[in-house]
Amino acid sequence: MAGATSLAAAANLAGKSSVRVVVIGDPGTGKSSLIVALATEQFPENVPRVMPPTRLPADYFPDRVPITIIDTSSSPEQKPKLIAECQAADAVVLTYACDRPATLERLSSFWLPELRRLQLKAPVIVVGCKLDLRDEQQVSLEQVMAPIMQSFREIETCIECSALRQIQVPEVFYYAQKAVLHPTAPLFDQELQALKPRCVRALKRIFIICDNDKDGALSDVELNEFQVRCFNAPLQPTEISGVKRVVQEKMPEGVNESGLTLTGFLFLHALFIEKGRLETTWTVLRKFGYDNDIKLRDDLIAMPIKRAPDQTLEMTSEVVDFLRGIFNMFDIDNDGALLPTELEDLFSTAPENPWISDPYKDCAEKNVLGGLSLEGFLSKWALMTLLDPTNSYANLAYVGYPGEFSSAFTVTRRRRVDRKKQHTQRNIFQCYVFGARGSGKTSLLQSFIGRQPSDTLPSNSERFATNSVEMADGTRKTLILREIPEGDVRSLLSDRESLAPCDVAVFVYDSCDEYSWQRARDLLVQVATHGENTGYEVPCLIVAAKDDLDQSSQALQESTRVSQDMGIETPIPISVKLRDLNNIFCRIVHAAQQPHLSIPETETGKARRQYRQLLNRSLMVVSVGAAVAVVGLAAYRVYAARKNSSS
């Protein structure tokens, strides 16, 4: 299937311009002789104790990536240098002497545990040197190494060689380079003898991309197009027949009347890997933009759009239409909701489901079966786009969106400009929810996504809730509520730009608890002051929660007075328990849509505004006086000129 693979291109896509191989092992195991024999193609008579760094040119191996080989000393005084070299290595060649069983035993008793202790991530190639001295009665390499490789999965491969007889010397470093450029670990689980989940998900995405007619199989034409795209060489009809015959013999369901199925496609790659042809699968992955972690390369998903702190990204109508389409495609039972299994299937071509952990896991409304509605589905994408546009775009690409980053998202107008124009064109609004612990913040968020207060968790961590809100004019807007834990406020406001992405802030207090109101008031003043000092003012609303309980009259009077003094709407009473929410979410969106209103003003802010007004009036008086003087002088000059001409 691979044909004439373009290995050089694949290696370059691996992001490696050179490979650094460090050779370690017990004294006298043949480390230095191995390196000299490779460089000179002959056995050295006199070998220095430690060779200087040796560089192989790019054209030494087919991958055309130069290799630097570092020799080491295992003497105790050189241990710090040995450790430093291992930590800087792309691959480690660990040697033992075939004629000295004690050096083989030392692999398990010292060297491999030591590499683990150093938390070495580089692949390890175990090399038995002095093959020419090995006793013919000794057991085979496979028998010797099988238990060691079972215990130490970091071993990529094992090989025996002879520097004296020039047996398999280049192969040692070829395998070391190959382990770096075409590693096994990301692709294949040696213990299970199966492709790893992330590899399967990537290959499934590639299969779907290449299945042009979407019939669930790669036809001969599609197989040939895939071959040309990956390996720059077509397949002959006999080769295509041969590939399908191999699959059909081993796995009948891998081929049907339409061509090679996904099962067959995955089987082929598992077969390549089992036969040591990892470069074939890596070439395919890299041609489709994957890096060594089997994720799309950063340069393919990087955000090319520059924006101010008070600008955010929203999905374009093109992306929303695409998401509606895949929602309907994966809603197999047509119940208007994606069950967890259907959602997992939708993300089966991504490295993992991006919504299985916070902040996305429980941020949207679900039905009794755990199904996610279309509005909830779109709201989660809106939240991911707000918090992490690069990750949002990557997952769009994983699930099949074909467009560029610039066609996926649009940049909103600056919030500062929206306030000046007294209007916003945004469709997605972010609301920060402040309040004391126990004030009802979390219950407010939970009610927004259809959950009862009994479902709530302690509000000691930041959480999000997102849903669509139908407005009075029939339009729908997406609202994202972000709960700010009381203990995080100081840290949040220490960042000058922390309020820049906020469209509206809500301050929740327990209407039967005077202390809760005092904390809400203090937080309101802190946020208002921060906005005045940074220019990132936000509309604010006060919410009096737990309206079903006995209210604190003092808290009610104080909150009403403070709201009037600061120029914002009086507190909005709600009861989550009684499901009497007083249209709170529409009111939040409405406040965000009028970004010039409901902006609280502190006493300092008022004094500053009054000073500016006084200064402006003074400047106006001065300018008017100057204008009068200029007009008077001009009139006098005209009068004098006329008088002179008449005389």
XYZ file of C-alpha atoms in Angstrom:
647
model
C 0.000 0.000 0.000
C 2.831 2.403 0.817
C 4.667 2.052 -2.457
C 7.474 4.596 -2.794
C 7.123 6.433 0.512
C 8.271 9.998 0.768
C 10.142 9.407 4.015
C 12.141 12.612 3.948
C 8.983 14.677 3.854
C 7.495 12.619 6.652
C 10.575 13.136 8.805
C 10.530 16.861 8.249
C 6.913 16.928 9.326
C 7.959 15.212 12.545
C 9.566 18.510 13.502
C 13.080 17.083 13.797
C 15.963 18.744 11.960
C 18.445 16.371 13.631
C 18.463 13.388 15.993
C 20.669 13.156 19.080
C 21.547 9.574 20.094
C 23.326 8.931 23.398
C 25.180 5.618 23.860
C 25.358 4.276 27.424
C 26.267 0.991 29.117
C 28.749 -0.767 31.366
C 32.501 -0.278 30.804
C 33.955 -2.577 28.168
C 30.656 -3.400 26.452
C 31.831 -1.903 23.142
C 30.237 1.569 23.111
C 33.154 3.467 21.582
C 34.096 0.665 19.166
C 30.513 0.617 17.910
C 30.617 4.346 17.129
C 34.035 4.203 15.417
C 32.994 1.174 13.360
C 29.924 3.054 12.175
C 31.847 6.204 11.228
C 34.840 4.483 9.550
C 33.284 1.167 8.450
C 36.205 -0.708 9.980
C 37.158 -2.044 13.398
C 39.439 0.303 15.340
C 42.709 -1.024 16.773
C 43.001 1.735 19.358
C 39.841 3.253 20.763
C 39.754 6.283 23.086
C 37.909 5.777 26.379
C 35.215 8.227 25.275
C 34.684 9.314 21.696
C 33.984 12.971 20.859
C 30.535 13.684 19.373
C 30.161 11.979 15.985
C 27.862 13.401 13.306
C 26.372 11.338 10.490
C 25.352 13.353 7.401
C 21.703 13.738 6.401
C 22.027 11.304 3.496
C 23.376 8.454 5.644
C 19.867 6.990 6.122
C 16.781 7.286 3.877
C 14.992 9.668 6.240
C 17.632 12.297 5.403
C 17.905 13.616 8.940
C 21.432 14.051 10.363
C 22.362 12.121 13.511
C 24.678 13.240 16.301
C 26.046 10.333 18.377
C 27.227 11.020 21.919
C 29.534 8.564 23.659
C 29.541 8.421 27.477
C 31.612 7.181 30.355
C 29.998 5.084 33.087
C 32.610 5.999 35.715
C 31.128 7.406 38.958
C 32.828 10.791 38.591
C 31.206 11.213 35.155
C 27.683 10.375 36.355
C 26.374 14.009 36.347
C 27.467 14.368 32.725
C 25.920 10.994 31.847
C 22.602 12.071 33.388
C 22.676 15.406 31.538
C 23.355 13.676 28.217
C 20.509 11.185 28.764
C 18.073 13.980 29.555
C 19.064 15.797 26.348
C 18.817 12.660 24.188
C 16.235 11.989 21.484
C 17.074 8.278 21.750
C 19.271 6.152 24.021
C 21.355 3.180 22.845
C 21.934 0.911 25.866
C 24.706 -1.634 25.343
C 25.696 -4.944 26.881
C 28.375 -7.447 25.828
C 27.130 -10.715 24.311
C 30.100 -12.568 25.860
C 29.525 -11.174 29.375
C 26.155 -12.263 30.864
C 26.707 -10.008 33.875
C 26.347 -6.922 31.644
C 23.030 -8.272 30.386
C 21.795 -8.744 33.945
C 22.832 -5.163 34.729
C 20.259 -3.878 32.219
C 17.430 -4.919 34.549
C 19.184 -4.413 37.847
C 20.685 -0.966 37.193
C 20.472 0.752 33.814
C 16.771 0.538 32.966
C 15.618 1.383 36.537
C 18.045 4.311 36.522
C 16.574 5.642 33.264
C 13.123 5.347 34.815
C 14.292 7.212 37.895
C 15.420 10.034 35.603
C 11.897 9.989 34.055
C 13.472 9.629 30.643
C 10.971 10.043 27.800
C 13.306 9.053 24.973
C 12.994 5.580 23.386
C 15.603 3.003 24.362
C 17.375 0.680 21.914
C 19.039 -2.275 23.648
C 22.126 -3.429 21.761
C 24.112 -6.629 22.323
C 27.665 -5.826 21.165
C 30.474 -8.301 20.376
C 28.120 -10.716 18.652
C 31.174 -12.467 17.192
C 32.162 -13.566 20.710
C 28.774 -14.912 21.708
C 28.669 -18.577 22.704
C 26.612 -20.510 20.184
C 25.061 -22.434 23.063
C 23.469 -19.245 24.433
C 19.731 -18.749 24.032
C 18.418 -16.509 21.264
C 18.034 -12.746 21.538
C 14.245 -13.093 21.557
C 14.319 -15.466 24.524
C 16.778 -13.284 26.427
C 14.991 -9.990 25.858
C 11.318 -11.025 26.049
C 11.051 -10.838 29.878
C 13.070 -7.610 30.000
C 10.893 -5.932 27.365
C 7.813 -7.137 29.228
C 8.975 -5.276 32.340
C 10.366 -2.203 30.579
C 7.957 -1.019 27.878
C 10.183 1.953 27.073
C 12.471 -0.401 25.109
C 11.694 0.272 21.469
C 13.673 -2.619 19.986
C 16.628 -4.943 20.583
C 19.438 -5.877 18.219
C 22.778 -7.658 18.290
C 25.825 -6.452 16.358
C 29.546 -6.913 15.853
C 31.874 -3.975 15.293
C 34.684 -6.396 14.444
C 32.729 -8.238 11.760
C 30.704 -5.178 10.682
C 27.460 -7.011 11.402
C 24.360 -4.825 11.812
C 26.328 -1.767 12.952
C 24.447 0.805 10.820
C 21.161 -0.887 11.748
C 21.688 0.048 15.416
C 21.528 3.751 14.646
C 18.942 3.355 11.925
C 16.605 1.849 14.519
C 17.509 4.628 16.973
C 16.652 7.290 14.397
C 13.513 5.428 13.394
C 12.381 5.268 17.024
C 12.523 9.063 17.137
C 11.033 9.855 13.737
C 8.531 6.980 13.707
C 7.909 6.055 17.354
C 5.868 3.010 18.292
C 4.479 4.216 21.631
C 1.910 6.748 20.322
C 0.544 4.246 17.791
C 0.571 0.785 19.267
C -0.075 -0.841 22.637
C 2.531 -3.599 22.881
C 0.773 -5.268 25.794
C -2.633 -5.420 24.106
C -1.115 -5.844 20.646
C -3.567 -3.278 19.276
C -3.653 0.255 17.875
C -3.960 2.864 20.599
C -7.297 4.734 20.853
C -5.910 8.080 19.714
C -4.317 6.455 16.675
C -7.618 4.744 15.827
C -9.485 8.046 16.111
C -7.001 9.821 13.810
C -7.089 7.049 11.208
C -10.883 7.033 11.335
C -10.909 10.766 10.559
C -8.495 10.225 7.657
C -10.653 7.391 6.342
C -13.777 9.596 6.435
C -11.955 12.431 4.651
C -10.843 10.068 1.886
C -14.256 8.398 1.548
C -15.448 10.993 -0.945
C -18.823 9.399 -1.707
C -19.472 8.669 2.013
C -20.514 5.073 1.356
C -18.426 3.693 4.235
C -15.729 2.143 2.032
C -12.706 3.255 0.012
C -13.222 2.318 -3.620
C -10.287 1.533 -5.915
C -10.331 5.146 -7.131
C -10.412 6.520 -3.574
C -7.632 4.142 -2.488
C -5.494 5.335 -5.362
C -6.143 9.006 -4.532
C -5.181 8.287 -0.916
C -1.979 6.582 -2.063
C -0.970 9.497 -4.296
C -1.740 12.055 -1.588
C 0.345 10.251 1.037
C 3.133 8.632 -0.960
C 3.272 10.544 -4.266
C 2.877 7.321 -6.258
C -0.214 5.572 -7.643
C -1.186 1.976 -6.975
C -1.452 -0.419 -9.881
C -4.749 -2.349 -10.186
C -2.933 -5.563 -9.256
C -1.544 -3.916 -6.118
C -5.011 -2.745 -5.062
C -6.371 -6.258 -5.584
C -3.482 -7.656 -3.569
C -4.115 -5.289 -0.653
C -7.808 -6.196 -0.535
C -7.018 -9.894 -0.810
C -4.670 -9.746 2.198
C -7.326 -7.949 4.244
C -10.117 -10.289 3.194
C -8.106 -13.380 4.101
C -7.317 -12.103 7.598
C -10.476 -10.083 8.262
C -13.448 -10.712 5.945
C -15.415 -7.696 7.212
C -12.496 -5.461 6.135
C -13.694 -5.539 2.514
C -17.171 -5.277 1.002
C -18.555 -4.824 -2.505
C -17.776 -1.091 -2.363
C -14.163 -1.451 -1.325
C -11.977 -1.294 1.804
C -13.993 -0.643 4.984
C -12.838 1.288 8.039
C -12.207 -2.032 9.781
C -9.973 -3.113 6.907
C -8.196 0.261 6.845
C -7.372 -0.010 10.556
C -6.313 -3.648 10.141
C -3.823 -2.682 7.420
C -2.160 -0.101 9.663
C -1.979 -2.543 12.573
C -0.361 -5.002 10.156
C 2.206 -2.427 8.993
C 3.144 -1.660 12.597
C 3.403 -5.311 13.598
C 5.775 -5.846 10.662
C 7.928 -2.884 11.769
C 6.783 -0.553 8.994
C 5.817 2.282 11.319
C 7.007 4.846 8.786
C 4.008 3.962 6.616
C 1.439 4.884 9.260
C 3.447 7.932 10.371
C 3.660 9.166 6.779
C -0.132 8.934 6.494
C -0.695 10.732 9.792
C 1.749 13.512 8.990
C 0.361 14.035 5.501
C -2.964 14.772 7.198
C -1.406 17.229 9.629
C -0.806 15.165 12.763
C 2.163 15.639 15.104
C 3.938 13.091 17.315
C 1.163 13.350 19.936
C -1.356 12.465 17.188
C -2.976 15.867 17.349
C -3.215 18.390 14.539
C -0.032 20.442 14.299
C -0.069 23.819 16.000
C 0.597 25.687 12.751
C -2.612 24.234 11.273
C -4.863 25.372 14.118
C -3.081 28.485 15.398
C -5.274 31.554 15.763
C -4.215 34.075 13.079
C -6.630 36.758 14.309
C -5.419 39.621 16.487
C -7.912 41.146 18.887
C -8.140 43.597 21.756
C -8.821 42.311 25.289
C -12.467 43.418 25.058
C -13.034 41.609 21.779
C -14.087 37.965 21.587
C -14.699 35.429 18.846
C -18.096 34.101 17.825
C -18.884 31.271 15.427
C -19.959 32.333 11.950
C -23.325 31.306 10.527
C -21.399 28.892 8.275
C -20.061 27.020 11.312
C -23.422 27.086 13.096
C -25.052 25.538 10.020
C -22.295 22.908 9.890
C -22.828 22.062 13.574
C -26.594 21.789 13.066
C -25.897 19.356 10.257
C -23.610 17.058 12.246
C -25.985 17.230 15.224
C -28.780 15.869 13.044
C -26.424 13.311 11.480
C -25.458 11.818 14.850
C -28.929 12.082 16.400
C -29.577 8.495 15.306
C -32.915 8.102 17.110
C -34.150 11.539 15.944
C -35.237 12.542 19.447
C -33.759 16.043 19.204
C -30.967 15.257 21.658
C -27.530 13.645 21.546
C -27.206 10.833 24.060
C -23.745 10.317 25.620
C -23.069 7.431 23.206
C -24.093 9.558 20.215
C -21.915 12.433 21.412
C -18.979 10.069 21.897
C -19.495 8.822 18.342
C -19.551 12.407 17.058
C -16.161 13.082 18.677
C -14.740 9.670 17.719
C -12.467 11.323 15.135
C -10.984 13.749 17.709
C -8.092 12.717 19.994
C -10.642 12.611 22.809
C -14.057 14.009 23.664
C -13.274 17.632 24.665
C -16.374 17.844 26.878
C -15.703 15.008 29.298
C -14.050 17.299 31.872
C -14.569 20.769 33.340
C -15.536 23.393 32.449
C -17.614 21.720 29.708
C -18.781 18.516 31.382
C -21.876 19.834 33.194
C -22.261 23.322 31.746
C -25.376 22.796 29.582
C -28.909 21.487 29.973
C -29.541 17.750 29.541
C -32.715 15.672 29.439
C -33.517 12.864 31.881
C -31.517 10.409 29.762
C -28.466 12.678 29.728
C -29.161 13.816 26.171
C -27.891 17.192 24.960
C -30.340 19.337 22.991
C -29.329 21.269 19.878
C -29.355 24.523 21.871
C -27.181 22.938 24.540
C -24.863 21.530 21.869
C -24.427 24.927 20.191
C -24.028 26.612 23.593
C -21.149 24.316 24.501
C -19.400 25.170 21.228
C -19.984 28.866 21.977
C -18.378 28.443 25.402
C -15.380 26.570 23.965
C -14.945 29.290 21.327
C -15.052 31.971 24.030
C -12.563 30.255 26.345
C -10.229 28.563 23.866
C -10.751 29.460 20.188
C -7.774 27.364 19.048
C -9.139 24.241 20.734
C -12.595 25.006 19.352
C -11.250 25.239 15.807
C -9.170 22.077 16.240
C -12.247 20.124 17.295
C -14.257 21.574 14.420
C -11.565 20.230 12.106
C -11.577 16.852 13.880
C -15.331 16.438 13.363
C -15.122 17.363 9.689
C -15.389 21.148 9.284
C -13.486 21.873 6.046
C -13.057 25.646 6.310
C -10.188 27.849 7.460
C -9.973 29.511 10.867
C -10.992 32.854 9.366
C -14.213 31.388 7.960
C -15.079 29.693 11.249
C -15.066 32.719 13.546
C -15.814 36.404 13.484
C -14.291 39.020 15.791
C -16.793 41.083 17.749
C -16.608 44.849 17.957
C -14.791 46.204 21.014
C -17.035 46.484 24.064
C -15.732 50.005 24.623
C -17.004 50.982 21.167
C -20.336 49.277 21.882
C -20.789 51.505 24.947
C -20.064 54.633 22.948
C -22.489 53.598 20.220
C -25.009 52.477 22.868
C -25.617 49.252 20.981
C -24.036 45.839 20.466
C -24.229 43.332 17.630
C -23.095 40.368 19.729
C -25.019 37.129 19.834
C -23.126 35.624 22.764
C -22.879 37.321 26.140
C -20.699 36.446 29.116
C -21.979 37.264 32.583
C -19.766 37.182 35.681
C -21.706 36.061 38.762
C -20.367 37.404 42.080
C -21.555 36.859 45.626
C -20.703 35.530 49.070
C -20.431 31.815 49.693
C -23.941 30.433 50.205
C -25.640 33.423 48.583
C -27.240 31.334 45.823
C -24.781 31.835 42.943
C -24.469 28.149 42.136
C -28.234 27.620 42.386
C -28.732 30.448 39.889
C -26.353 28.749 37.440
C -27.964 25.366 37.949
C -31.465 26.752 37.402
C -30.259 28.209 34.094
C -29.532 24.699 32.826
C -32.637 23.077 34.255
C -31.264 21.615 37.468
C -32.660 21.789 40.981
C -30.819 23.361 43.936
C -30.423 19.861 45.414
C -28.161 19.046 42.446
C -25.763 21.872 43.262
C -22.232 21.471 44.524
C -20.371 23.687 47.016
C -19.471 26.930 45.289
C -15.756 26.818 46.030
C -14.602 26.584 42.423
C -15.204 28.442 39.189
C -17.922 26.948 37.004
C -19.866 27.830 33.894
C -23.458 27.430 32.750
C -24.523 28.161 29.182
C -27.841 28.138 27.364
C -29.817 30.079 24.793
C -32.277 32.737 25.906
C -35.357 33.694 23.909
C -35.882 37.457 23.969
C -39.150 39.389 23.783
C -38.674 40.051 20.059
C -38.337 36.318 19.336
C -34.579 36.331 18.757
C -32.335 33.902 20.624
C -29.076 34.872 22.274
C -26.513 32.654 23.971
C -25.783 33.526 27.586
C -22.732 32.185 29.425
C -22.789 32.495 33.213
C -19.383 32.331 34.891
C -19.481 31.875 38.643
C -16.657 33.711 40.422
C -15.916 32.094 43.819
C -15.724 34.654 46.601
C -12.127 33.743 47.369
C -11.033 34.305 43.758
C -12.227 37.898 43.397
C -9.007 39.536 44.582
C -6.932 37.441 42.204
C -9.346 38.158 39.345
C -9.307 41.918 39.840
C -5.517 42.012 40.166
C -5.498 41.604 36.381
C -6.140 44.952 34.701
C -7.946 43.289 31.793
C -10.028 40.842 33.845
C -13.330 42.611 33.093
C -12.549 43.116 29.404
C -14.364 39.945 28.219
C -17.325 40.527 30.570
C -20.602 41.820 29.070
C -22.565 42.099 32.304
C -21.978 41.348 35.996
C -24.527 40.019 38.468
C -24.193 40.325 42.252
C -26.185 37.715 44.147
C -27.039 37.952 47.829
C -29.172 35.911 50.211
C -32.143 38.221 50.845
C -32.572 36.910 54.409
C -28.898 37.388 55.349
C -27.609 40.883 56.043
C -23.970 39.785 55.884
C -24.551 38.258 52.452
C -25.821 41.640 51.243
C -22.810 43.445 52.728
C -20.436 41.148 50.842
C -22.407 41.632 47.594
C -22.235 45.404 48.091
C -18.476 45.307 48.731
C -17.947 43.165 45.633
C -20.080 45.543 43.559
C -17.977 48.506 44.686
C -14.740 46.614 43.939
C -15.884 45.684 40.434
C -17.241 49.179 39.716
C -13.979 50.756 40.922
C -11.930 48.365 38.805
C -14.017 49.250 35.756
C -13.651 52.999 36.355
C -9.878 52.672 36.785
C -9.299 50.495 33.721
C -11.972 51.724 31.299
C -13.618 48.289 31.226
C -16.894 49.282 32.877
C -19.675 46.689 32.733
C -23.442 46.869 33.273
C -24.334 45.450 36.696
C -27.453 43.903 38.220
C -28.203 42.964 41.832
C -30.108 39.731 42.471
C -31.876 39.130 45.782
C -31.933 35.328 45.990
C -34.011 33.034 48.240
C -37.042 35.299 48.012
C -39.163 32.435 49.396
C -37.560 32.901 52.849
C -38.074 35.687 55.406
C -36.315 38.748 54.053
C -33.966 40.964 56.002
C -35.661 44.362 55.943
C -32.341 46.113 56.496
C -30.737 44.265 53.582
C -33.719 45.156 51.386
C -33.573 48.861 52.294
C -29.806 49.048 51.983
C -29.683 47.241 48.640
C -32.405 49.494 47.216
C -30.594 52.632 48.412
C -27.187 51.480 47.096
C -28.591 50.575 43.683
C -30.227 54.009 43.397
C -27.079 55.798 44.583
C -24.937 53.925 42.032
C -27.414 54.463 39.212
C -28.394 50.872 38.484
C -31.640 48.891 38.558
C -33.099 48.015 41.969
C -32.438 44.437 43.179
C -34.297 41.684 41.324
C -35.928 39.191 43.731
C -35.863 35.508 42.699
C -36.611 32.135 44.248
C -34.911 29.165 42.629
C -36.714 26.847 45.022
C -40.141 28.092 43.889
C -38.908 28.404 40.287
C -39.862 32.074 40.369
C -36.908 33.533 38.483
C -38.525 36.869 37.585
C -37.351 36.600 33.965
C -33.812 37.061 35.266
C -31.925 35.618 32.299
C -33.728 37.806 29.762
C -32.990 40.785 32.004
C -29.309 39.869 32.116
C -29.127 39.644 28.315
C -31.129 42.884 27.980
C -28.624 44.682 30.226
C -25.758 43.339 28.102
C -27.500 44.527 24.920
C -27.536 48.081 26.316
C -23.901 48.351 27.376
C -24.128 52.087 28.152
C -26.807 51.633 30.818
C -26.744 50.023 34.278
C -23.075 50.908 34.756
C -22.550 51.552 38.485
C -20.820 54.719 39.579
C -18.830 54.933 42.814
C -18.414 58.126 44.845
C -14.908 58.466 43.442
C -16.275 57.952 39.954
C -18.945 60.619 40.491
C -16.363 63.120 41.756
C -14.160 62.358 38.769
C -17.100 62.830 36.376
C -18.136 66.107 38.042
C -14.569 67.394 37.835
C -14.436 66.569 34.123
C -17.772 68.331 33.575
C -16.557 71.416 35.464
C -13.322 71.396 33.488
C -15.223 71.065 30.214
C -17.538 73.969 31.164
C -14.542 76.131 32.073
C -12.877 75.338 28.782
C -16.130 76.146 27.008
C -16.392 79.547 28.727
C -12.799 80.327 27.845
C -13.316 79.271 24.241
C -16.542 81.260 23.920
C -14.835 84.365 25.433
C -11.947 83.980 23.030
C -14.350 83.646 20.128
C -16.223 86.829 21.157
C -12.940 88.711 21.393
C -11.882 87.530 17.955
C -15.236 88.514 16.431
C -15.065 91.949 18.121
C -11.558 92.573 16.851
C -12.572 91.565 13.341
C -15.579 93.903 13.462
C -13.411 96.790 14.636
C -10.964 96.199 11.797
C -13.782 96.248 9.237
C -15.150 99.457 10.768
C -11.702 101.111 10.744
C -11.106 100.098 7.145
C -14.404 101.569 6.005
C -13.762 104.827 7.895
C -10.349 105.226 6.296
C -11.724 104.609 2.808
C -14.541 107.170 3.248
C -12.123 109.860 4.400
